[in-house]
Amino acid sequence: AQSVTQLDSQVPVFEEAPVELRCNYSSSVSVYLFWYVQYPNQGLQLLLKYLSGSTLVKGINGFEAEFNKSQTSFHLRKPSVHISDTAEYFCAVRVYSGGGADGLTFGKGTHLIIQP
Amino acid sequence: DAMVIQNPRYQVTQFGKPVTLSCSQTLNHNVMYWYQQKSSQAPKLLFHYYDKDFNNEADTPDNFQSRRPNTSFCFLDIRSPGLGDAAMYLCATRGRAGGNTEAFFGQGTRLTVV
């Protein structure tokens, strides 16, 4: 079975400062990797995904993430945050499953708090 | 433009009174999922459909059932809600099984049990 660890439950950052949200995963098979954002009382919105190819992936709202296979990490970064980035961020994995329809396994989430 | 639509957004039900949450999609996706997200926790997969094939997660309580009458609609039935079932319920779809496709989520239904 796979698992996802988000080391920080809460990250406070000043506006316009850079931020990194950490994500590590564990899986005995290859996985696809995702970052989702959730605003209060809303569903999940995909920020970015790693499927294959270049290990640096760019997403919406200026976010990017880098897949590091040797460290089994997929950390999310943004060079300059905005107040509107305040939200809950979830890292998730899905295993390669051939013809299966496996769901996502999520980390516990990181609450990003942007301070003015 | 909403692609995965959940109704209602907020649902209050009485302890032990059956309740149904609904999800519809305009994406014509094969796969539909139901997740439960309790306060300050990660979403947890309850079950999914691949077309009409139903797949239950091993630890999903029997109190939770699902129906998918057609491609567009999927329902979550909670037969006898307990206080511990209060949560946000998220529906998601995916274009096809396997492959490198992403899941699209609805806005969720927040269930309160009184």
PDB file of C-alpha atoms in Angstrom:
ATOM      1  CA  ALA A   1       0.000   0.000   0.000  1.00  0.00           C
ATOM      2  CA  GLN A   2       1.085   3.543  -0.586  1.00  0.00           C
ATOM      3  CA  SER A   3       1.216   6.433   1.881  1.00  0.00           C
ATOM      4  CA  VAL A   4       1.817  10.168   1.783  1.00  0.00           C
ATOM      5  CA  THR A   5       3.454  12.271   4.469  1.00  0.00           C
ATOM      6  CA  GLN A   6       3.106  16.006   4.649  1.00  0.00           C
ATOM      7  CA  LEU A   7       5.533  16.997   7.345  1.00  0.00           C
ATOM      8  CA  ASP A   8       4.069  20.388   8.169  1.00  0.00           C
ATOM      9  CA  SER A   9       0.461  20.717   9.274  1.00  0.00           C
ATOM     10  CA  GLN A  10       0.684  24.493   9.167  1.00  0.00           C
ATOM     11  CA  VAL A  11       3.047  26.911   7.408  1.00  0.00           C
ATOM     12  CA  PRO A  12       2.866  30.659   8.117  1.00  0.00           C
ATOM     13  CA  VAL A  13       4.535  32.867   5.512  1.00  0.00           C
ATOM     14  CA  PHE A  14       4.653  36.585   4.937  1.00  0.00           C
ATOM     15  CA  GLU A  15       3.102  37.937   1.780  1.00  0.00           C
ATOM     16  CA  GLU A  16       5.488  38.050  -1.199  1.00  0.00           C
ATOM     17  CA  ALA A  17       7.888  35.620   0.489  1.00  0.00           C
ATOM     18  CA  PRO A  18       8.740  32.241  -1.058  1.00  0.00           C
ATOM     19  CA  VAL A  19       7.224  29.050   0.304  1.00  0.00           C
ATOM     20  CA  GLU A  20       7.890  25.327   0.121  1.00  0.00           C
ATOM     21  CA  LEU A  21       5.369  22.717   1.224  1.00  0.00           C
ATOM     22  CA  ARG A  22       6.920  19.320   1.752  1.00  0.00           C
ATOM     23  CA  CYS A  23       5.561  15.989   0.615  1.00  0.00           C
ATOM     24  CA  ASN A  24       7.096  12.529   0.838  1.00  0.00           C
ATOM     25  CA  TYR A  25       5.512   9.327  -0.336  1.00  0.00           C
ATOM     26  CA  SER A  26       6.007   5.632   0.120  1.00  0.00           C
ATOM     27  CA  SER A  27       5.064   3.056  -2.461  1.00  0.00           C
ATOM     28  CA  SER A  28       6.378  -0.279  -3.669  1.00  0.00           C
ATOM     29  CA  VAL A  29       5.295   0.540  -7.230  1.00  0.00           C
ATOM     30  CA  SER A  30       5.477   3.581  -9.473  1.00  0.00           C
ATOM     31  CA  VAL A  31       3.026   6.353  -8.741  1.00  0.00           C
ATOM     32  CA  TYR A  32       1.523   9.442 -10.227  1.00  0.00           C
ATOM     33  CA  LEU A  33       1.814  12.518  -7.982  1.00  0.00           C
ATOM     34  CA  PHE A  34      -0.562  15.422  -7.495  1.00  0.00           C
ATOM     35  CA  TRP A  35      -1.011  18.578  -5.492  1.00  0.00           C
ATOM     36  CA  TYR A  36      -4.520  19.838  -4.792  1.00  0.00           C
ATOM     37  CA  VAL A  37      -5.674  23.048  -3.116  1.00  0.00           C
ATOM     38  CA  GLN A  38      -8.811  23.346  -1.016  1.00  0.00           C
ATOM     39  CA  TYR A  39     -10.378  26.640   0.015  1.00  0.00           C
ATOM     40  CA  PRO A  40     -12.790  26.681   2.994  1.00  0.00           C
ATOM     41  CA  ASN A  41     -15.965  24.695   2.342  1.00  0.00           C
ATOM     42  CA  GLN A  42     -14.910  23.952  -1.214  1.00  0.00           C
ATOM     43  CA  GLY A  43     -13.896  20.883  -3.167  1.00  0.00           C
ATOM     44  CA  LEU A  44     -10.383  20.111  -4.316  1.00  0.00           C
ATOM     45  CA  GLN A  45      -8.772  21.907  -7.220  1.00  0.00           C
ATOM     46  CA  LEU A  46      -5.798  20.444  -9.039  1.00  0.00           C
ATOM     47  CA  LEU A  47      -2.679  22.610  -8.820  1.00  0.00           C
ATOM     48  CA  LEU A  48      -0.290  20.378 -10.741  1.00  0.00           C
ATOM     49  CA  LYS A  49       0.613  16.790 -11.463  1.00  0.00           C
ATOM     50  CA  TYR A  50       3.628  14.636 -12.217  1.00  0.00           C
ATOM     51  CA  LEU A  51       2.949  11.765 -14.581  1.00  0.00           C
ATOM     52  CA  SER A  52       6.277  11.228 -16.338  1.00  0.00           C
ATOM     53  CA  GLY A  53       9.040  13.120 -18.117  1.00  0.00           C
ATOM     54  CA  SER A  54      10.542  16.310 -16.720  1.00  0.00           C
ATOM     55  CA  THR A  55      10.796  16.186 -12.955  1.00  0.00           C
ATOM     56  CA  LEU A  56       9.969  19.877 -12.616  1.00  0.00           C
ATOM     57  CA  VAL A  57       6.309  20.521 -13.203  1.00  0.00           C
ATOM     58  CA  LYS A  58       4.550  23.842 -13.330  1.00  0.00           C
ATOM     59  CA  GLY A  59       0.979  24.368 -12.294  1.00  0.00           C
ATOM     60  CA  ILE A  60      -1.610  27.044 -11.878  1.00  0.00           C
ATOM     61  CA  ASN A  61      -1.310  30.184  -9.764  1.00  0.00           C
ATOM     62  CA  GLY A  62       2.487  30.255 -10.073  1.00  0.00           C
ATOM     63  CA  PHE A  63       3.097  26.993  -8.222  1.00  0.00           C
ATOM     64  CA  GLU A  64       5.655  24.402  -9.241  1.00  0.00           C
ATOM     65  CA  ALA A  65       6.851  21.099  -7.829  1.00  0.00           C
ATOM     66  CA  GLU A  66       9.838  18.861  -8.297  1.00  0.00           C
ATOM     67  CA  PHE A  67       9.711  15.083  -8.303  1.00  0.00           C
ATOM     68  CA  ASN A  68      12.729  13.477  -6.670  1.00  0.00           C
ATOM     69  CA  LYS A  69      12.595   9.720  -7.086  1.00  0.00           C
ATOM     70  CA  SER A  70      15.621   8.935  -4.919  1.00  0.00           C
ATOM     71  CA  GLN A  71      14.181  10.911  -2.023  1.00  0.00           C
ATOM     72  CA  THR A  72      10.583   9.916  -2.815  1.00  0.00           C
ATOM     73  CA  SER A  73       9.595  13.559  -2.517  1.00  0.00           C
ATOM     74  CA  PHE A  74       7.340  15.950  -4.400  1.00  0.00           C
ATOM     75  CA  HIS A  75       7.703  19.335  -2.716  1.00  0.00           C
ATOM     76  CA  LEU A  76       5.533  22.254  -3.783  1.00  0.00           C
ATOM     77  CA  ARG A  77       7.029  25.713  -4.199  1.00  0.00           C
ATOM     78  CA  LYS A  78       6.008  29.243  -5.029  1.00  0.00           C
ATOM     79  CA  PRO A  79       8.527  32.082  -5.298  1.00  0.00           C
ATOM     80  CA  SER A  80       6.197  34.807  -4.028  1.00  0.00           C
ATOM     81  CA  VAL A  81       2.937  34.131  -2.227  1.00  0.00           C
ATOM     82  CA  HIS A  82      -0.201  36.221  -2.132  1.00  0.00           C
ATOM     83  CA  ILE A  83      -2.918  36.570   0.487  1.00  0.00           C
ATOM     84  CA  SER A  84      -5.226  34.641  -1.831  1.00  0.00           C
ATOM     85  CA  ASP A  85      -2.956  31.577  -1.522  1.00  0.00           C
ATOM     86  CA  THR A  86      -4.206  31.007   2.014  1.00  0.00           C
ATOM     87  CA  ALA A  87      -5.753  27.534   1.819  1.00  0.00           C
ATOM     88  CA  GLU A  88      -5.251  23.864   2.610  1.00  0.00           C
ATOM     89  CA  TYR A  89      -2.850  22.022   0.306  1.00  0.00           C
ATOM     90  CA  PHE A  90      -2.964  18.275  -0.196  1.00  0.00           C
ATOM     91  CA  CYS A  91      -0.343  16.068  -1.757  1.00  0.00           C
ATOM     92  CA  ALA A  92      -1.708  12.852  -3.270  1.00  0.00           C
ATOM     93  CA  VAL A  93      -0.514   9.755  -5.088  1.00  0.00           C
ATOM     94  CA  ARG A  94      -2.128   7.227  -7.344  1.00  0.00           C
ATOM     95  CA  VAL A  95      -0.435   3.988  -8.319  1.00  0.00           C
ATOM     96  CA  TYR A  96       0.073   2.792 -11.853  1.00  0.00           C
ATOM     97  CA  SER A  97      -2.636   0.207 -12.039  1.00  0.00           C
ATOM     98  CA  GLY A  98      -2.911  -0.963 -15.623  1.00  0.00           C
ATOM     99  CA  GLY A  99      -6.615  -1.277 -16.155  1.00  0.00           C
ATOM    100  CA  GLY A 100      -7.589  -0.458 -12.579  1.00  0.00           C
ATOM    101  CA  ALA A 101      -9.429   2.609 -11.351  1.00  0.00           C
ATOM    102  CA  ASP A 102      -7.624   3.242  -8.098  1.00  0.00           C
ATOM    103  CA  GLY A 103      -8.414   6.370  -6.161  1.00  0.00           C
ATOM    104  CA  LEU A 104      -6.031   8.876  -4.664  1.00  0.00           C
ATOM    105  CA  THR A 105      -4.197   8.476  -1.391  1.00  0.00           C
ATOM    106  CA  PHE A 106      -3.866  11.858   0.273  1.00  0.00           C
ATOM    107  CA  GLY A 107      -1.521  13.329   2.822  1.00  0.00           C
ATOM    108  CA  LYS A 108      -3.018  15.003   5.865  1.00  0.00           C
ATOM    109  CA  GLY A 109      -2.705  18.441   4.319  1.00  0.00           C
ATOM    110  CA  THR A 110      -0.745  21.601   5.016  1.00  0.00           C
ATOM    111  CA  HIS A 111      -2.530  24.767   5.972  1.00  0.00           C
ATOM    112  CA  LEU A 112      -0.747  27.675   4.290  1.00  0.00           C
ATOM    113  CA  ILE A 113      -1.298  30.920   6.162  1.00  0.00           C
ATOM    114  CA  ILE A 114      -0.229  34.109   4.429  1.00  0.00           C
ATOM    115  CA  GLN A 115       0.482  36.992   6.758  1.00  0.00           C
ATOM    116  CA  PRO A 116       0.364  40.586   5.505  1.00  0.00           C
TER     117      PRO A 116
ATOM    118  CA  ASP B   1     -19.405  25.449 -16.606  1.00  0.00           C
ATOM    119  CA  ALA B   2     -19.468  23.272 -13.511  1.00  0.00           C
ATOM    120  CA  MET B   3     -18.332  19.792 -14.498  1.00  0.00           C
ATOM    121  CA  VAL B   4     -18.882  17.824 -11.292  1.00  0.00           C
ATOM    122  CA  ILE B   5     -21.900  19.022  -9.384  1.00  0.00           C
ATOM    123  CA  GLN B   6     -22.849  17.956  -5.901  1.00  0.00           C
ATOM    124  CA  ASN B   7     -26.224  18.580  -4.329  1.00  0.00           C
ATOM    125  CA  PRO B   8     -26.958  19.822  -1.848  1.00  0.00           C
ATOM    126  CA  ARG B   9     -23.921  21.827  -0.718  1.00  0.00           C
ATOM    127  CA  TYR B  10     -25.074  21.587   2.886  1.00  0.00           C
ATOM    128  CA  GLN B  11     -27.229  18.830   4.350  1.00  0.00           C
ATOM    129  CA  VAL B  12     -28.527  18.493   7.885  1.00  0.00           C
ATOM    130  CA  THR B  13     -29.968  15.149   8.878  1.00  0.00           C
ATOM    131  CA  GLN B  14     -31.179  13.576  12.069  1.00  0.00           C
ATOM    132  CA  PHE B  15     -29.328  10.830  13.857  1.00  0.00           C
ATOM    133  CA  GLY B  16     -30.412   7.527  12.327  1.00  0.00           C
ATOM    134  CA  LYS B  17     -32.447   9.060   9.501  1.00  0.00           C
ATOM    135  CA  PRO B  18     -31.389   7.855   6.035  1.00  0.00           C
ATOM    136  CA  VAL B  19     -29.867  10.507   3.820  1.00  0.00           C
ATOM    137  CA  THR B  20     -28.819  10.598   0.165  1.00  0.00           C
ATOM    138  CA  LEU B  21     -26.187  12.828  -1.370  1.00  0.00           C
ATOM    139  CA  SER B  22     -26.026  13.261  -5.118  1.00  0.00           C
ATOM    140  CA  CYS B  23     -23.343  13.868  -7.683  1.00  0.00           C
ATOM    141  CA  SER B  24     -23.684  14.540 -11.382  1.00  0.00           C
ATOM    142  CA  GLN B  25     -21.074  15.084 -14.063  1.00  0.00           C
ATOM    143  CA  THR B  26     -21.038  16.566 -17.533  1.00  0.00           C
ATOM    144  CA  LEU B  27     -17.656  15.077 -18.457  1.00  0.00           C
ATOM    145  CA  ASN B  28     -18.874  11.643 -19.544  1.00  0.00           C
ATOM    146  CA  HIS B  29     -16.181  10.089 -17.367  1.00  0.00           C
ATOM    147  CA  ASN B  30     -16.077   6.364 -16.736  1.00  0.00           C
ATOM    148  CA  VAL B  31     -14.889   6.500 -13.166  1.00  0.00           C
ATOM    149  CA  MET B  32     -16.657   8.130 -10.236  1.00  0.00           C
ATOM    150  CA  TYR B  33     -15.417   8.262  -6.646  1.00  0.00           C
ATOM    151  CA  TRP B  34     -16.821   9.148  -3.252  1.00  0.00           C
ATOM    152  CA  TYR B  35     -14.497  10.475  -0.569  1.00  0.00           C
ATOM    153  CA  GLN B  36     -15.209  11.317   3.048  1.00  0.00           C
ATOM    154  CA  GLN B  37     -13.303  14.212   4.587  1.00  0.00           C
ATOM    155  CA  LYS B  38     -13.673  14.796   8.298  1.00  0.00           C
ATOM    156  CA  SER B  39     -12.710  18.084   9.868  1.00  0.00           C
ATOM    157  CA  SER B  40      -9.008  18.894   9.436  1.00  0.00           C
ATOM    158  CA  GLN B  41      -8.300  15.498   7.891  1.00  0.00           C
ATOM    159  CA  ALA B  42      -7.355  14.186   4.483  1.00  0.00           C
ATOM    160  CA  PRO B  43     -10.050  12.915   2.142  1.00  0.00           C
ATOM    161  CA  LYS B  44     -10.553   9.179   2.489  1.00  0.00           C
ATOM    162  CA  LEU B  45     -11.804   7.024  -0.364  1.00  0.00           C
ATOM    163  CA  LEU B  46     -15.075   5.229   0.394  1.00  0.00           C
ATOM    164  CA  PHE B  47     -15.742   3.517  -2.944  1.00  0.00           C
ATOM    165  CA  HIS B  48     -15.652   4.010  -6.664  1.00  0.00           C
ATOM    166  CA  TYR B  49     -17.406   2.965  -9.837  1.00  0.00           C
ATOM    167  CA  TYR B  50     -15.722   2.012 -13.054  1.00  0.00           C
ATOM    168  CA  ASP B  51     -18.693   2.288 -15.383  1.00  0.00           C
ATOM    169  CA  LYS B  52     -21.239   0.157 -13.509  1.00  0.00           C
ATOM    170  CA  ASP B  53     -18.672  -1.925 -11.656  1.00  0.00           C
ATOM    171  CA  PHE B  54     -18.736  -1.046  -7.973  1.00  0.00           C
ATOM    172  CA  ASN B  55     -15.590  -1.215  -5.837  1.00  0.00           C
ATOM    173  CA  ASN B  56     -15.830  -0.855  -2.096  1.00  0.00           C
ATOM    174  CA  GLU B  57     -12.804   0.052   0.017  1.00  0.00           C
ATOM    175  CA  ALA B  58     -12.139  -2.615   2.614  1.00  0.00           C
ATOM    176  CA  ASP B  59     -12.732  -0.338   5.589  1.00  0.00           C
ATOM    177  CA  THR B  60     -15.842   1.454   4.346  1.00  0.00           C
ATOM    178  CA  PRO B  61     -18.660   0.820   6.843  1.00  0.00           C
ATOM    179  CA  ASP B  62     -21.734  -1.104   5.667  1.00  0.00           C
ATOM    180  CA  ASN B  63     -23.770   1.952   6.612  1.00  0.00           C
ATOM    181  CA  PHE B  64     -22.539   3.565   3.389  1.00  0.00           C
ATOM    182  CA  GLN B  65     -23.986   2.480   0.062  1.00  0.00           C
ATOM    183  CA  SER B  66     -23.831   3.872  -3.436  1.00  0.00           C
ATOM    184  CA  ARG B  67     -25.806   3.785  -6.645  1.00  0.00           C
ATOM    185  CA  ARG B  68     -24.886   4.757 -10.175  1.00  0.00           C
ATOM    186  CA  PRO B  69     -27.987   4.567 -12.379  1.00  0.00           C
ATOM    187  CA  ASN B  70     -26.197   5.982 -15.416  1.00  0.00           C
ATOM    188  CA  THR B  71     -22.891   7.542 -16.459  1.00  0.00           C
ATOM    189  CA  SER B  72     -23.858  11.015 -15.309  1.00  0.00           C
ATOM    190  CA  PHE B  73     -25.188  10.381 -11.826  1.00  0.00           C
ATOM    191  CA  CYS B  74     -23.908   8.779  -8.673  1.00  0.00           C
ATOM    192  CA  PHE B  75     -25.519   8.715  -5.232  1.00  0.00           C
ATOM    193  CA  LEU B  76     -24.182   8.160  -1.747  1.00  0.00           C
ATOM    194  CA  ASP B  77     -26.693   6.661   0.674  1.00  0.00           C
ATOM    195  CA  ILE B  78     -26.072   6.671   4.399  1.00  0.00           C
ATOM    196  CA  ARG B  79     -28.572   4.248   5.880  1.00  0.00           C
ATOM    197  CA  SER B  80     -28.388   5.279   9.531  1.00  0.00           C
ATOM    198  CA  PRO B  81     -26.190   8.323  10.019  1.00  0.00           C
ATOM    199  CA  GLY B  82     -24.341   8.610  13.269  1.00  0.00           C
ATOM    200  CA  LEU B  83     -22.681  11.646  14.776  1.00  0.00           C
ATOM    201  CA  GLY B  84     -19.350  10.300  13.534  1.00  0.00           C
ATOM    202  CA  ASP B  85     -20.550  10.506   9.942  1.00  0.00           C
ATOM    203  CA  ALA B  86     -20.594  14.290   9.995  1.00  0.00           C
ATOM    204  CA  ALA B  87     -18.093  15.279   7.340  1.00  0.00           C
ATOM    205  CA  MET B  88     -17.568  16.811   3.934  1.00  0.00           C
ATOM    206  CA  TYR B  89     -18.372  14.298   1.202  1.00  0.00           C
ATOM    207  CA  LEU B  90     -16.521  14.780  -2.051  1.00  0.00           C
ATOM    208  CA  CYS B  91     -17.423  13.298  -5.400  1.00  0.00           C
ATOM    209  CA  ALA B  92     -14.771  13.004  -8.090  1.00  0.00           C
ATOM    210  CA  THR B  93     -14.580  11.692 -11.634  1.00  0.00           C
ATOM    211  CA  ARG B  94     -11.835  10.460 -13.897  1.00  0.00           C
ATOM    212  CA  GLY B  95     -11.841   9.912 -17.624  1.00  0.00           C
ATOM    213  CA  ARG B  96     -10.718   6.305 -17.695  1.00  0.00           C
ATOM    214  CA  ALA B  97      -9.153   3.731 -15.521  1.00  0.00           C
ATOM    215  CA  GLY B  98      -5.406   3.403 -15.543  1.00  0.00           C
ATOM    216  CA  GLY B  99      -3.473   5.849 -17.623  1.00  0.00           C
ATOM    217  CA  ASN B 100      -2.310   9.266 -16.702  1.00  0.00           C
ATOM    218  CA  THR B 101      -5.575  11.066 -16.095  1.00  0.00           C
ATOM    219  CA  GLU B 102      -6.438  13.433 -13.292  1.00  0.00           C
ATOM    220  CA  ALA B 103      -9.468  13.433 -11.015  1.00  0.00           C
ATOM    221  CA  PHE B 104     -11.972  16.289 -11.076  1.00  0.00           C
ATOM    222  CA  PHE B 105     -13.715  17.090  -7.811  1.00  0.00           C
ATOM    223  CA  GLY B 106     -17.081  18.571  -7.044  1.00  0.00           C
ATOM    224  CA  GLN B 107     -17.604  21.315  -4.483  1.00  0.00           C
ATOM    225  CA  GLY B 108     -18.567  18.817  -1.827  1.00  0.00           C
ATOM    226  CA  THR B 109     -21.557  18.324   0.439  1.00  0.00           C
ATOM    227  CA  ARG B 110     -21.105  19.156   4.083  1.00  0.00           C
ATOM    228  CA  LEU B 111     -23.198  16.774   6.150  1.00  0.00           C
ATOM    229  CA  THR B 112     -24.277  17.681   9.673  1.00  0.00           C
ATOM    230  CA  VAL B 113     -25.906  15.051  11.881  1.00  0.00           C
ATOM    231  CA  VAL B 114     -28.065  16.317  14.740  1.00  0.00           C
TER     232      VAL B 114
END
